[in-house]
JSON list of C-alpha atoms in Angstrom, two decimals:
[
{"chain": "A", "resi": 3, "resn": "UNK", "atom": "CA", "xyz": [55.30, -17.97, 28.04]},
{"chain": "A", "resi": 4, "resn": "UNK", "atom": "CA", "xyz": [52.89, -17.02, 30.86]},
{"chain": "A", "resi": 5, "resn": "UNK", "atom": "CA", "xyz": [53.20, -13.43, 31.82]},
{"chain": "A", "resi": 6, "resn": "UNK", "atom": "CA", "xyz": [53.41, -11.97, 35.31]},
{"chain": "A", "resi": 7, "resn": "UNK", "atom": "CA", "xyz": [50.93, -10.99, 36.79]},
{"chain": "A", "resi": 8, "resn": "UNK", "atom": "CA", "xyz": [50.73, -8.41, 39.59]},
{"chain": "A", "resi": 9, "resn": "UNK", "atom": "CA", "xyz": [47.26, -7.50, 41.60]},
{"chain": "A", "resi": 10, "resn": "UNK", "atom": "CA", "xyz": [45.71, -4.11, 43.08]},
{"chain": "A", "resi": 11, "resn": "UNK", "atom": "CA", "xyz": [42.75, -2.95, 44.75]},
{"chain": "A", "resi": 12, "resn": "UNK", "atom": "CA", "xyz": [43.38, 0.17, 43.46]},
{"chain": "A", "resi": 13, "resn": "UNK", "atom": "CA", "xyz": [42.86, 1.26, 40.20]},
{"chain": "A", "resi": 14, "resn": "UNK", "atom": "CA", "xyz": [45.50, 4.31, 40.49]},
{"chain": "A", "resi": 15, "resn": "UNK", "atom": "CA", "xyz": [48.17, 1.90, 42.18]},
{"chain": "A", "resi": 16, "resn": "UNK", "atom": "CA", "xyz": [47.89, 0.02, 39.01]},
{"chain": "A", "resi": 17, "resn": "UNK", "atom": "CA", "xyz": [48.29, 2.71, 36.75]},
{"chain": "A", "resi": 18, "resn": "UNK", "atom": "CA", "xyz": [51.21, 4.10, 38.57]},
{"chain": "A", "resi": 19, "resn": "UNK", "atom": "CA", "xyz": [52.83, 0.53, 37.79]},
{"chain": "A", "resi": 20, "resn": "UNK", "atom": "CA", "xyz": [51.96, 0.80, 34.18]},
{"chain": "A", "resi": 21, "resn": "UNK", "atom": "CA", "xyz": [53.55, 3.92, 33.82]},
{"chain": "A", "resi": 22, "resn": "UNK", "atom": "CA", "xyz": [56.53, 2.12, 36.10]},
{"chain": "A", "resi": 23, "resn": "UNK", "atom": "CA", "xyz": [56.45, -0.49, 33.37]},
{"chain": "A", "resi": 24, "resn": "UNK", "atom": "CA", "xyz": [56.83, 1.52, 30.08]},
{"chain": "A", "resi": 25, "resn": "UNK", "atom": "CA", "xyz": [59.54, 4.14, 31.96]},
{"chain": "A", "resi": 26, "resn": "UNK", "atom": "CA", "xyz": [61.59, 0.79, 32.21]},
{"chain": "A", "resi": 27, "resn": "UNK", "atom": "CA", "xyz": [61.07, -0.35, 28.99]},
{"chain": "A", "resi": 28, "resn": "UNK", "atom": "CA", "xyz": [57.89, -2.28, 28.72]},
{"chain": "A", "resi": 29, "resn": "UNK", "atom": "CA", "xyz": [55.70, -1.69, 25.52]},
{"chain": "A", "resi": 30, "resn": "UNK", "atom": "CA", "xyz": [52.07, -0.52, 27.07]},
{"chain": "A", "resi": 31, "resn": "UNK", "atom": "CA", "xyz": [51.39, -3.38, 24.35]},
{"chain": "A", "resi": 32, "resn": "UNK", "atom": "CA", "xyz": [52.73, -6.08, 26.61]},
{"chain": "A", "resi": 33, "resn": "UNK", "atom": "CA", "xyz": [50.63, -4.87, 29.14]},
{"chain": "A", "resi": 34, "resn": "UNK", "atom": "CA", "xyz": [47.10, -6.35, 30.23]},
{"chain": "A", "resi": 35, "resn": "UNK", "atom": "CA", "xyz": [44.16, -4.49, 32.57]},
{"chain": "A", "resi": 36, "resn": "UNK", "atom": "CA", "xyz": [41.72, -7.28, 33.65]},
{"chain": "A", "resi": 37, "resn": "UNK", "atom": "CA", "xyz": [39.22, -6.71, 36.19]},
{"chain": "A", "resi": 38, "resn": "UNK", "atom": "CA", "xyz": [35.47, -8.45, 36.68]},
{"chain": "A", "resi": 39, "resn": "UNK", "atom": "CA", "xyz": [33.70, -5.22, 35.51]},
{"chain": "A", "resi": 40, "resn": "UNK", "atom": "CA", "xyz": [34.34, -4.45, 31.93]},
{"chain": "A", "resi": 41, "resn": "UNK", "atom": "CA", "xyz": [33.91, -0.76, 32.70]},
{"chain": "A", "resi": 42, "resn": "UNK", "atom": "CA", "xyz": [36.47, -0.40, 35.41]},
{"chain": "A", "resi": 43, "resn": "UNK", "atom": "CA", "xyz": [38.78, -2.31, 33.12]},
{"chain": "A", "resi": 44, "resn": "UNK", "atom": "CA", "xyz": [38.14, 0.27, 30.24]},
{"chain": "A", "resi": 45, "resn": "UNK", "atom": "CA", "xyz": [38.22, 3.26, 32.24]},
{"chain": "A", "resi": 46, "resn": "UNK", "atom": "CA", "xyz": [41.71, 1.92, 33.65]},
{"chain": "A", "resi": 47, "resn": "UNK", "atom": "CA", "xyz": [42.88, 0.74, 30.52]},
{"chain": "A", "resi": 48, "resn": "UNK", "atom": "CA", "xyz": [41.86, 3.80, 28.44]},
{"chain": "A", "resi": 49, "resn": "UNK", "atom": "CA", "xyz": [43.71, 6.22, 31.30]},
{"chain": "A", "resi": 50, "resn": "UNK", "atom": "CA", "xyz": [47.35, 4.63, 30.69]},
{"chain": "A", "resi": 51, "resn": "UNK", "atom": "CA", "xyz": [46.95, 3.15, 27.22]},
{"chain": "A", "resi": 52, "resn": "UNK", "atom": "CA", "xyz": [47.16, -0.03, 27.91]},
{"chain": "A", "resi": 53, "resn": "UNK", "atom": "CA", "xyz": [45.46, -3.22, 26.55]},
{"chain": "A", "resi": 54, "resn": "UNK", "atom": "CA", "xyz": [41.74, -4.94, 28.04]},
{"chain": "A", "resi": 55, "resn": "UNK", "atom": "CA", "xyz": [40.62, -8.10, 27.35]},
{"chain": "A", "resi": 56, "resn": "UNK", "atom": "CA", "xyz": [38.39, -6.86, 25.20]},
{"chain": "A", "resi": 57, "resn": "UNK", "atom": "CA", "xyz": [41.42, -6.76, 22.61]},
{"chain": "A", "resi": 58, "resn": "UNK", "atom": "CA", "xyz": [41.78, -10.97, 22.97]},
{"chain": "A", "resi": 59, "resn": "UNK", "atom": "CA", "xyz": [37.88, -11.52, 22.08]},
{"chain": "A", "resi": 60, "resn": "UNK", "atom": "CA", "xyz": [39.14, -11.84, 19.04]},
{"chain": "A", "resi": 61, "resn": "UNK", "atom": "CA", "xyz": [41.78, -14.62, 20.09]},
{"chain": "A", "resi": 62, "resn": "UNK", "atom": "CA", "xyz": [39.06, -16.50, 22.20]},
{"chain": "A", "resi": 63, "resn": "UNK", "atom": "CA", "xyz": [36.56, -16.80, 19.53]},
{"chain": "A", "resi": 64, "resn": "UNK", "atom": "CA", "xyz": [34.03, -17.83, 21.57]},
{"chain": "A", "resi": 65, "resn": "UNK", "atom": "CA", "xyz": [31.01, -15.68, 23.23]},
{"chain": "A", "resi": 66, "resn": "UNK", "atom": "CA", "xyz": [30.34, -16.81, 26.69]},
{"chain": "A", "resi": 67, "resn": "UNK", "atom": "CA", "xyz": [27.25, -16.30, 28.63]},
{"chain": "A", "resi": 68, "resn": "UNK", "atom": "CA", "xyz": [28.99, -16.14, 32.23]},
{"chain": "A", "resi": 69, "resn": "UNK", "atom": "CA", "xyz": [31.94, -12.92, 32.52]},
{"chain": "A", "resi": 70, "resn": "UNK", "atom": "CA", "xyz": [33.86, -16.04, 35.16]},
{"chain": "A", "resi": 71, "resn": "UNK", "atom": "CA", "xyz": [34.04, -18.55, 31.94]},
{"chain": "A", "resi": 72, "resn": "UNK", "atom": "CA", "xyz": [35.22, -15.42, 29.67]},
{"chain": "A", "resi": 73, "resn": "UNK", "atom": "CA", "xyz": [38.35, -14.11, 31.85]},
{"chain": "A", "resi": 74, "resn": "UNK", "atom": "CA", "xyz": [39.00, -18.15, 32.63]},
{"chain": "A", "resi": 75, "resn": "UNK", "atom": "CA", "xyz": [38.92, -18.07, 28.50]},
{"chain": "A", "resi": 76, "resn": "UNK", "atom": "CA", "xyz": [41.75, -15.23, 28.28]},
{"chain": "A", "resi": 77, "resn": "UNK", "atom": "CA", "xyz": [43.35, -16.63, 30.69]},
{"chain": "A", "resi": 78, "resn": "UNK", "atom": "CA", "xyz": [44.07, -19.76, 29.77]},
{"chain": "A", "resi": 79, "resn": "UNK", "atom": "CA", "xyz": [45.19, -17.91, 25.98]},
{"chain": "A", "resi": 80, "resn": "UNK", "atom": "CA", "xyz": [48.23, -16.25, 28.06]},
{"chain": "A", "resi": 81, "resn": "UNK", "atom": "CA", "xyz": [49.08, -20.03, 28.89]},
{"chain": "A", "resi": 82, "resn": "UNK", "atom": "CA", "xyz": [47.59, -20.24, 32.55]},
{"chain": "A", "resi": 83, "resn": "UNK", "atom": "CA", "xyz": [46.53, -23.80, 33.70]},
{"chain": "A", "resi": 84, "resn": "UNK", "atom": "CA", "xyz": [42.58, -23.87, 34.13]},
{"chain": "A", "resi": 85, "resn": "UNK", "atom": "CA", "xyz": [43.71, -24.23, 37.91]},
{"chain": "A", "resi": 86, "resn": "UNK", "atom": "CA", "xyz": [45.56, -20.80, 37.69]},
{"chain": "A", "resi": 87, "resn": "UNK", "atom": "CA", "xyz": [43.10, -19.02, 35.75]},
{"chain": "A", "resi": 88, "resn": "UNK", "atom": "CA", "xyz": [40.20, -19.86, 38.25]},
{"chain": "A", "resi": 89, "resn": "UNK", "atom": "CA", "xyz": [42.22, -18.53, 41.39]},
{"chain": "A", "resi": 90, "resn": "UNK", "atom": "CA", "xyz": [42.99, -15.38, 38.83]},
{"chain": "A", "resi": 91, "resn": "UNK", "atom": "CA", "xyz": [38.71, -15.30, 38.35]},
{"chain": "A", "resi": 92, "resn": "UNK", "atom": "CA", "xyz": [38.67, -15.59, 41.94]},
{"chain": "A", "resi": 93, "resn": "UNK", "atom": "CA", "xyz": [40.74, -12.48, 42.72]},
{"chain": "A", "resi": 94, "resn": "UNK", "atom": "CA", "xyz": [38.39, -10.58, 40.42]},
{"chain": "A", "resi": 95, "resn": "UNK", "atom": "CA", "xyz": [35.37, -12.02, 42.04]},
{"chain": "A", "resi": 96, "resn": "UNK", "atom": "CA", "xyz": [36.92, -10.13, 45.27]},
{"chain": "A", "resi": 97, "resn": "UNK", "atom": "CA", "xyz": [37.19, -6.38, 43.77]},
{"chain": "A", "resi": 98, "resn": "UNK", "atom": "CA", "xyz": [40.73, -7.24, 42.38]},
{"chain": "A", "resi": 99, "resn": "UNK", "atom": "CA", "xyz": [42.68, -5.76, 39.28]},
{"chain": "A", "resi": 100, "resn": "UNK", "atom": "CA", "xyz": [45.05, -7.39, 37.64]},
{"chain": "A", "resi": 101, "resn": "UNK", "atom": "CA", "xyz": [47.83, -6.23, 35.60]},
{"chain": "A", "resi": 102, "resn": "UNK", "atom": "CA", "xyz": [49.30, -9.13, 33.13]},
{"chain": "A", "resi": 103, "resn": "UNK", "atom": "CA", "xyz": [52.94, -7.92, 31.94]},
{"chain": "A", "resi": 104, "resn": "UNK", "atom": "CA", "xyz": [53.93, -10.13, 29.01]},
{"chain": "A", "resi": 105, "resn": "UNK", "atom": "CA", "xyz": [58.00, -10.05, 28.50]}
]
């Protein structure tokens, strides 16, 4: 099942939703940080203990040379179309974080 997936252009707006998400329940496990720049997505991950994409490498498989062809990759592992993941790549391309809530 595809999670939900909620955006921000604002790292701490995002991590006021993850805490949001585990006060109501939500394992921090079930939750994603994905953003085009692997050190934003660290530092954001890191701060509310919640997964990066560098935990599904390891589901992927695959090296890629291009970071668009990698998050298109994880994306399509949490069951979005291709069509879906490359408008998800897209928001990234635009300064976007994404949060990916898997229920």
């Amino acid at each position: 099942m595809k999670p939900a997936v909620k955006e921000f252009q604002d790292d701490t707006e995002l991590m006021a939703e993850v805490r949001r998400q585990a006060s109501n329940g939500i394992s921090k496990d079930d939750l994603y940080v994905i953003s085009h720049d692997d050190d934003r997505t660290e530092r954001v991950a890191d701060a509310v203990d919640a997964n990066e994409p560098d935990d599904l490498n390891e589901l992927v498989g695959t090296l890629y040379t291009k970071k668009g062809e990698e998050l298109r990759a994880i994306f399509e592992e949490f069951d979005f179309s291709s069509d879906e993941a490359s408008n998800l790549e897209e928001k990234l391309d635009h300064g976007k974080i994404l949060l990916l809530i898997n229920t």
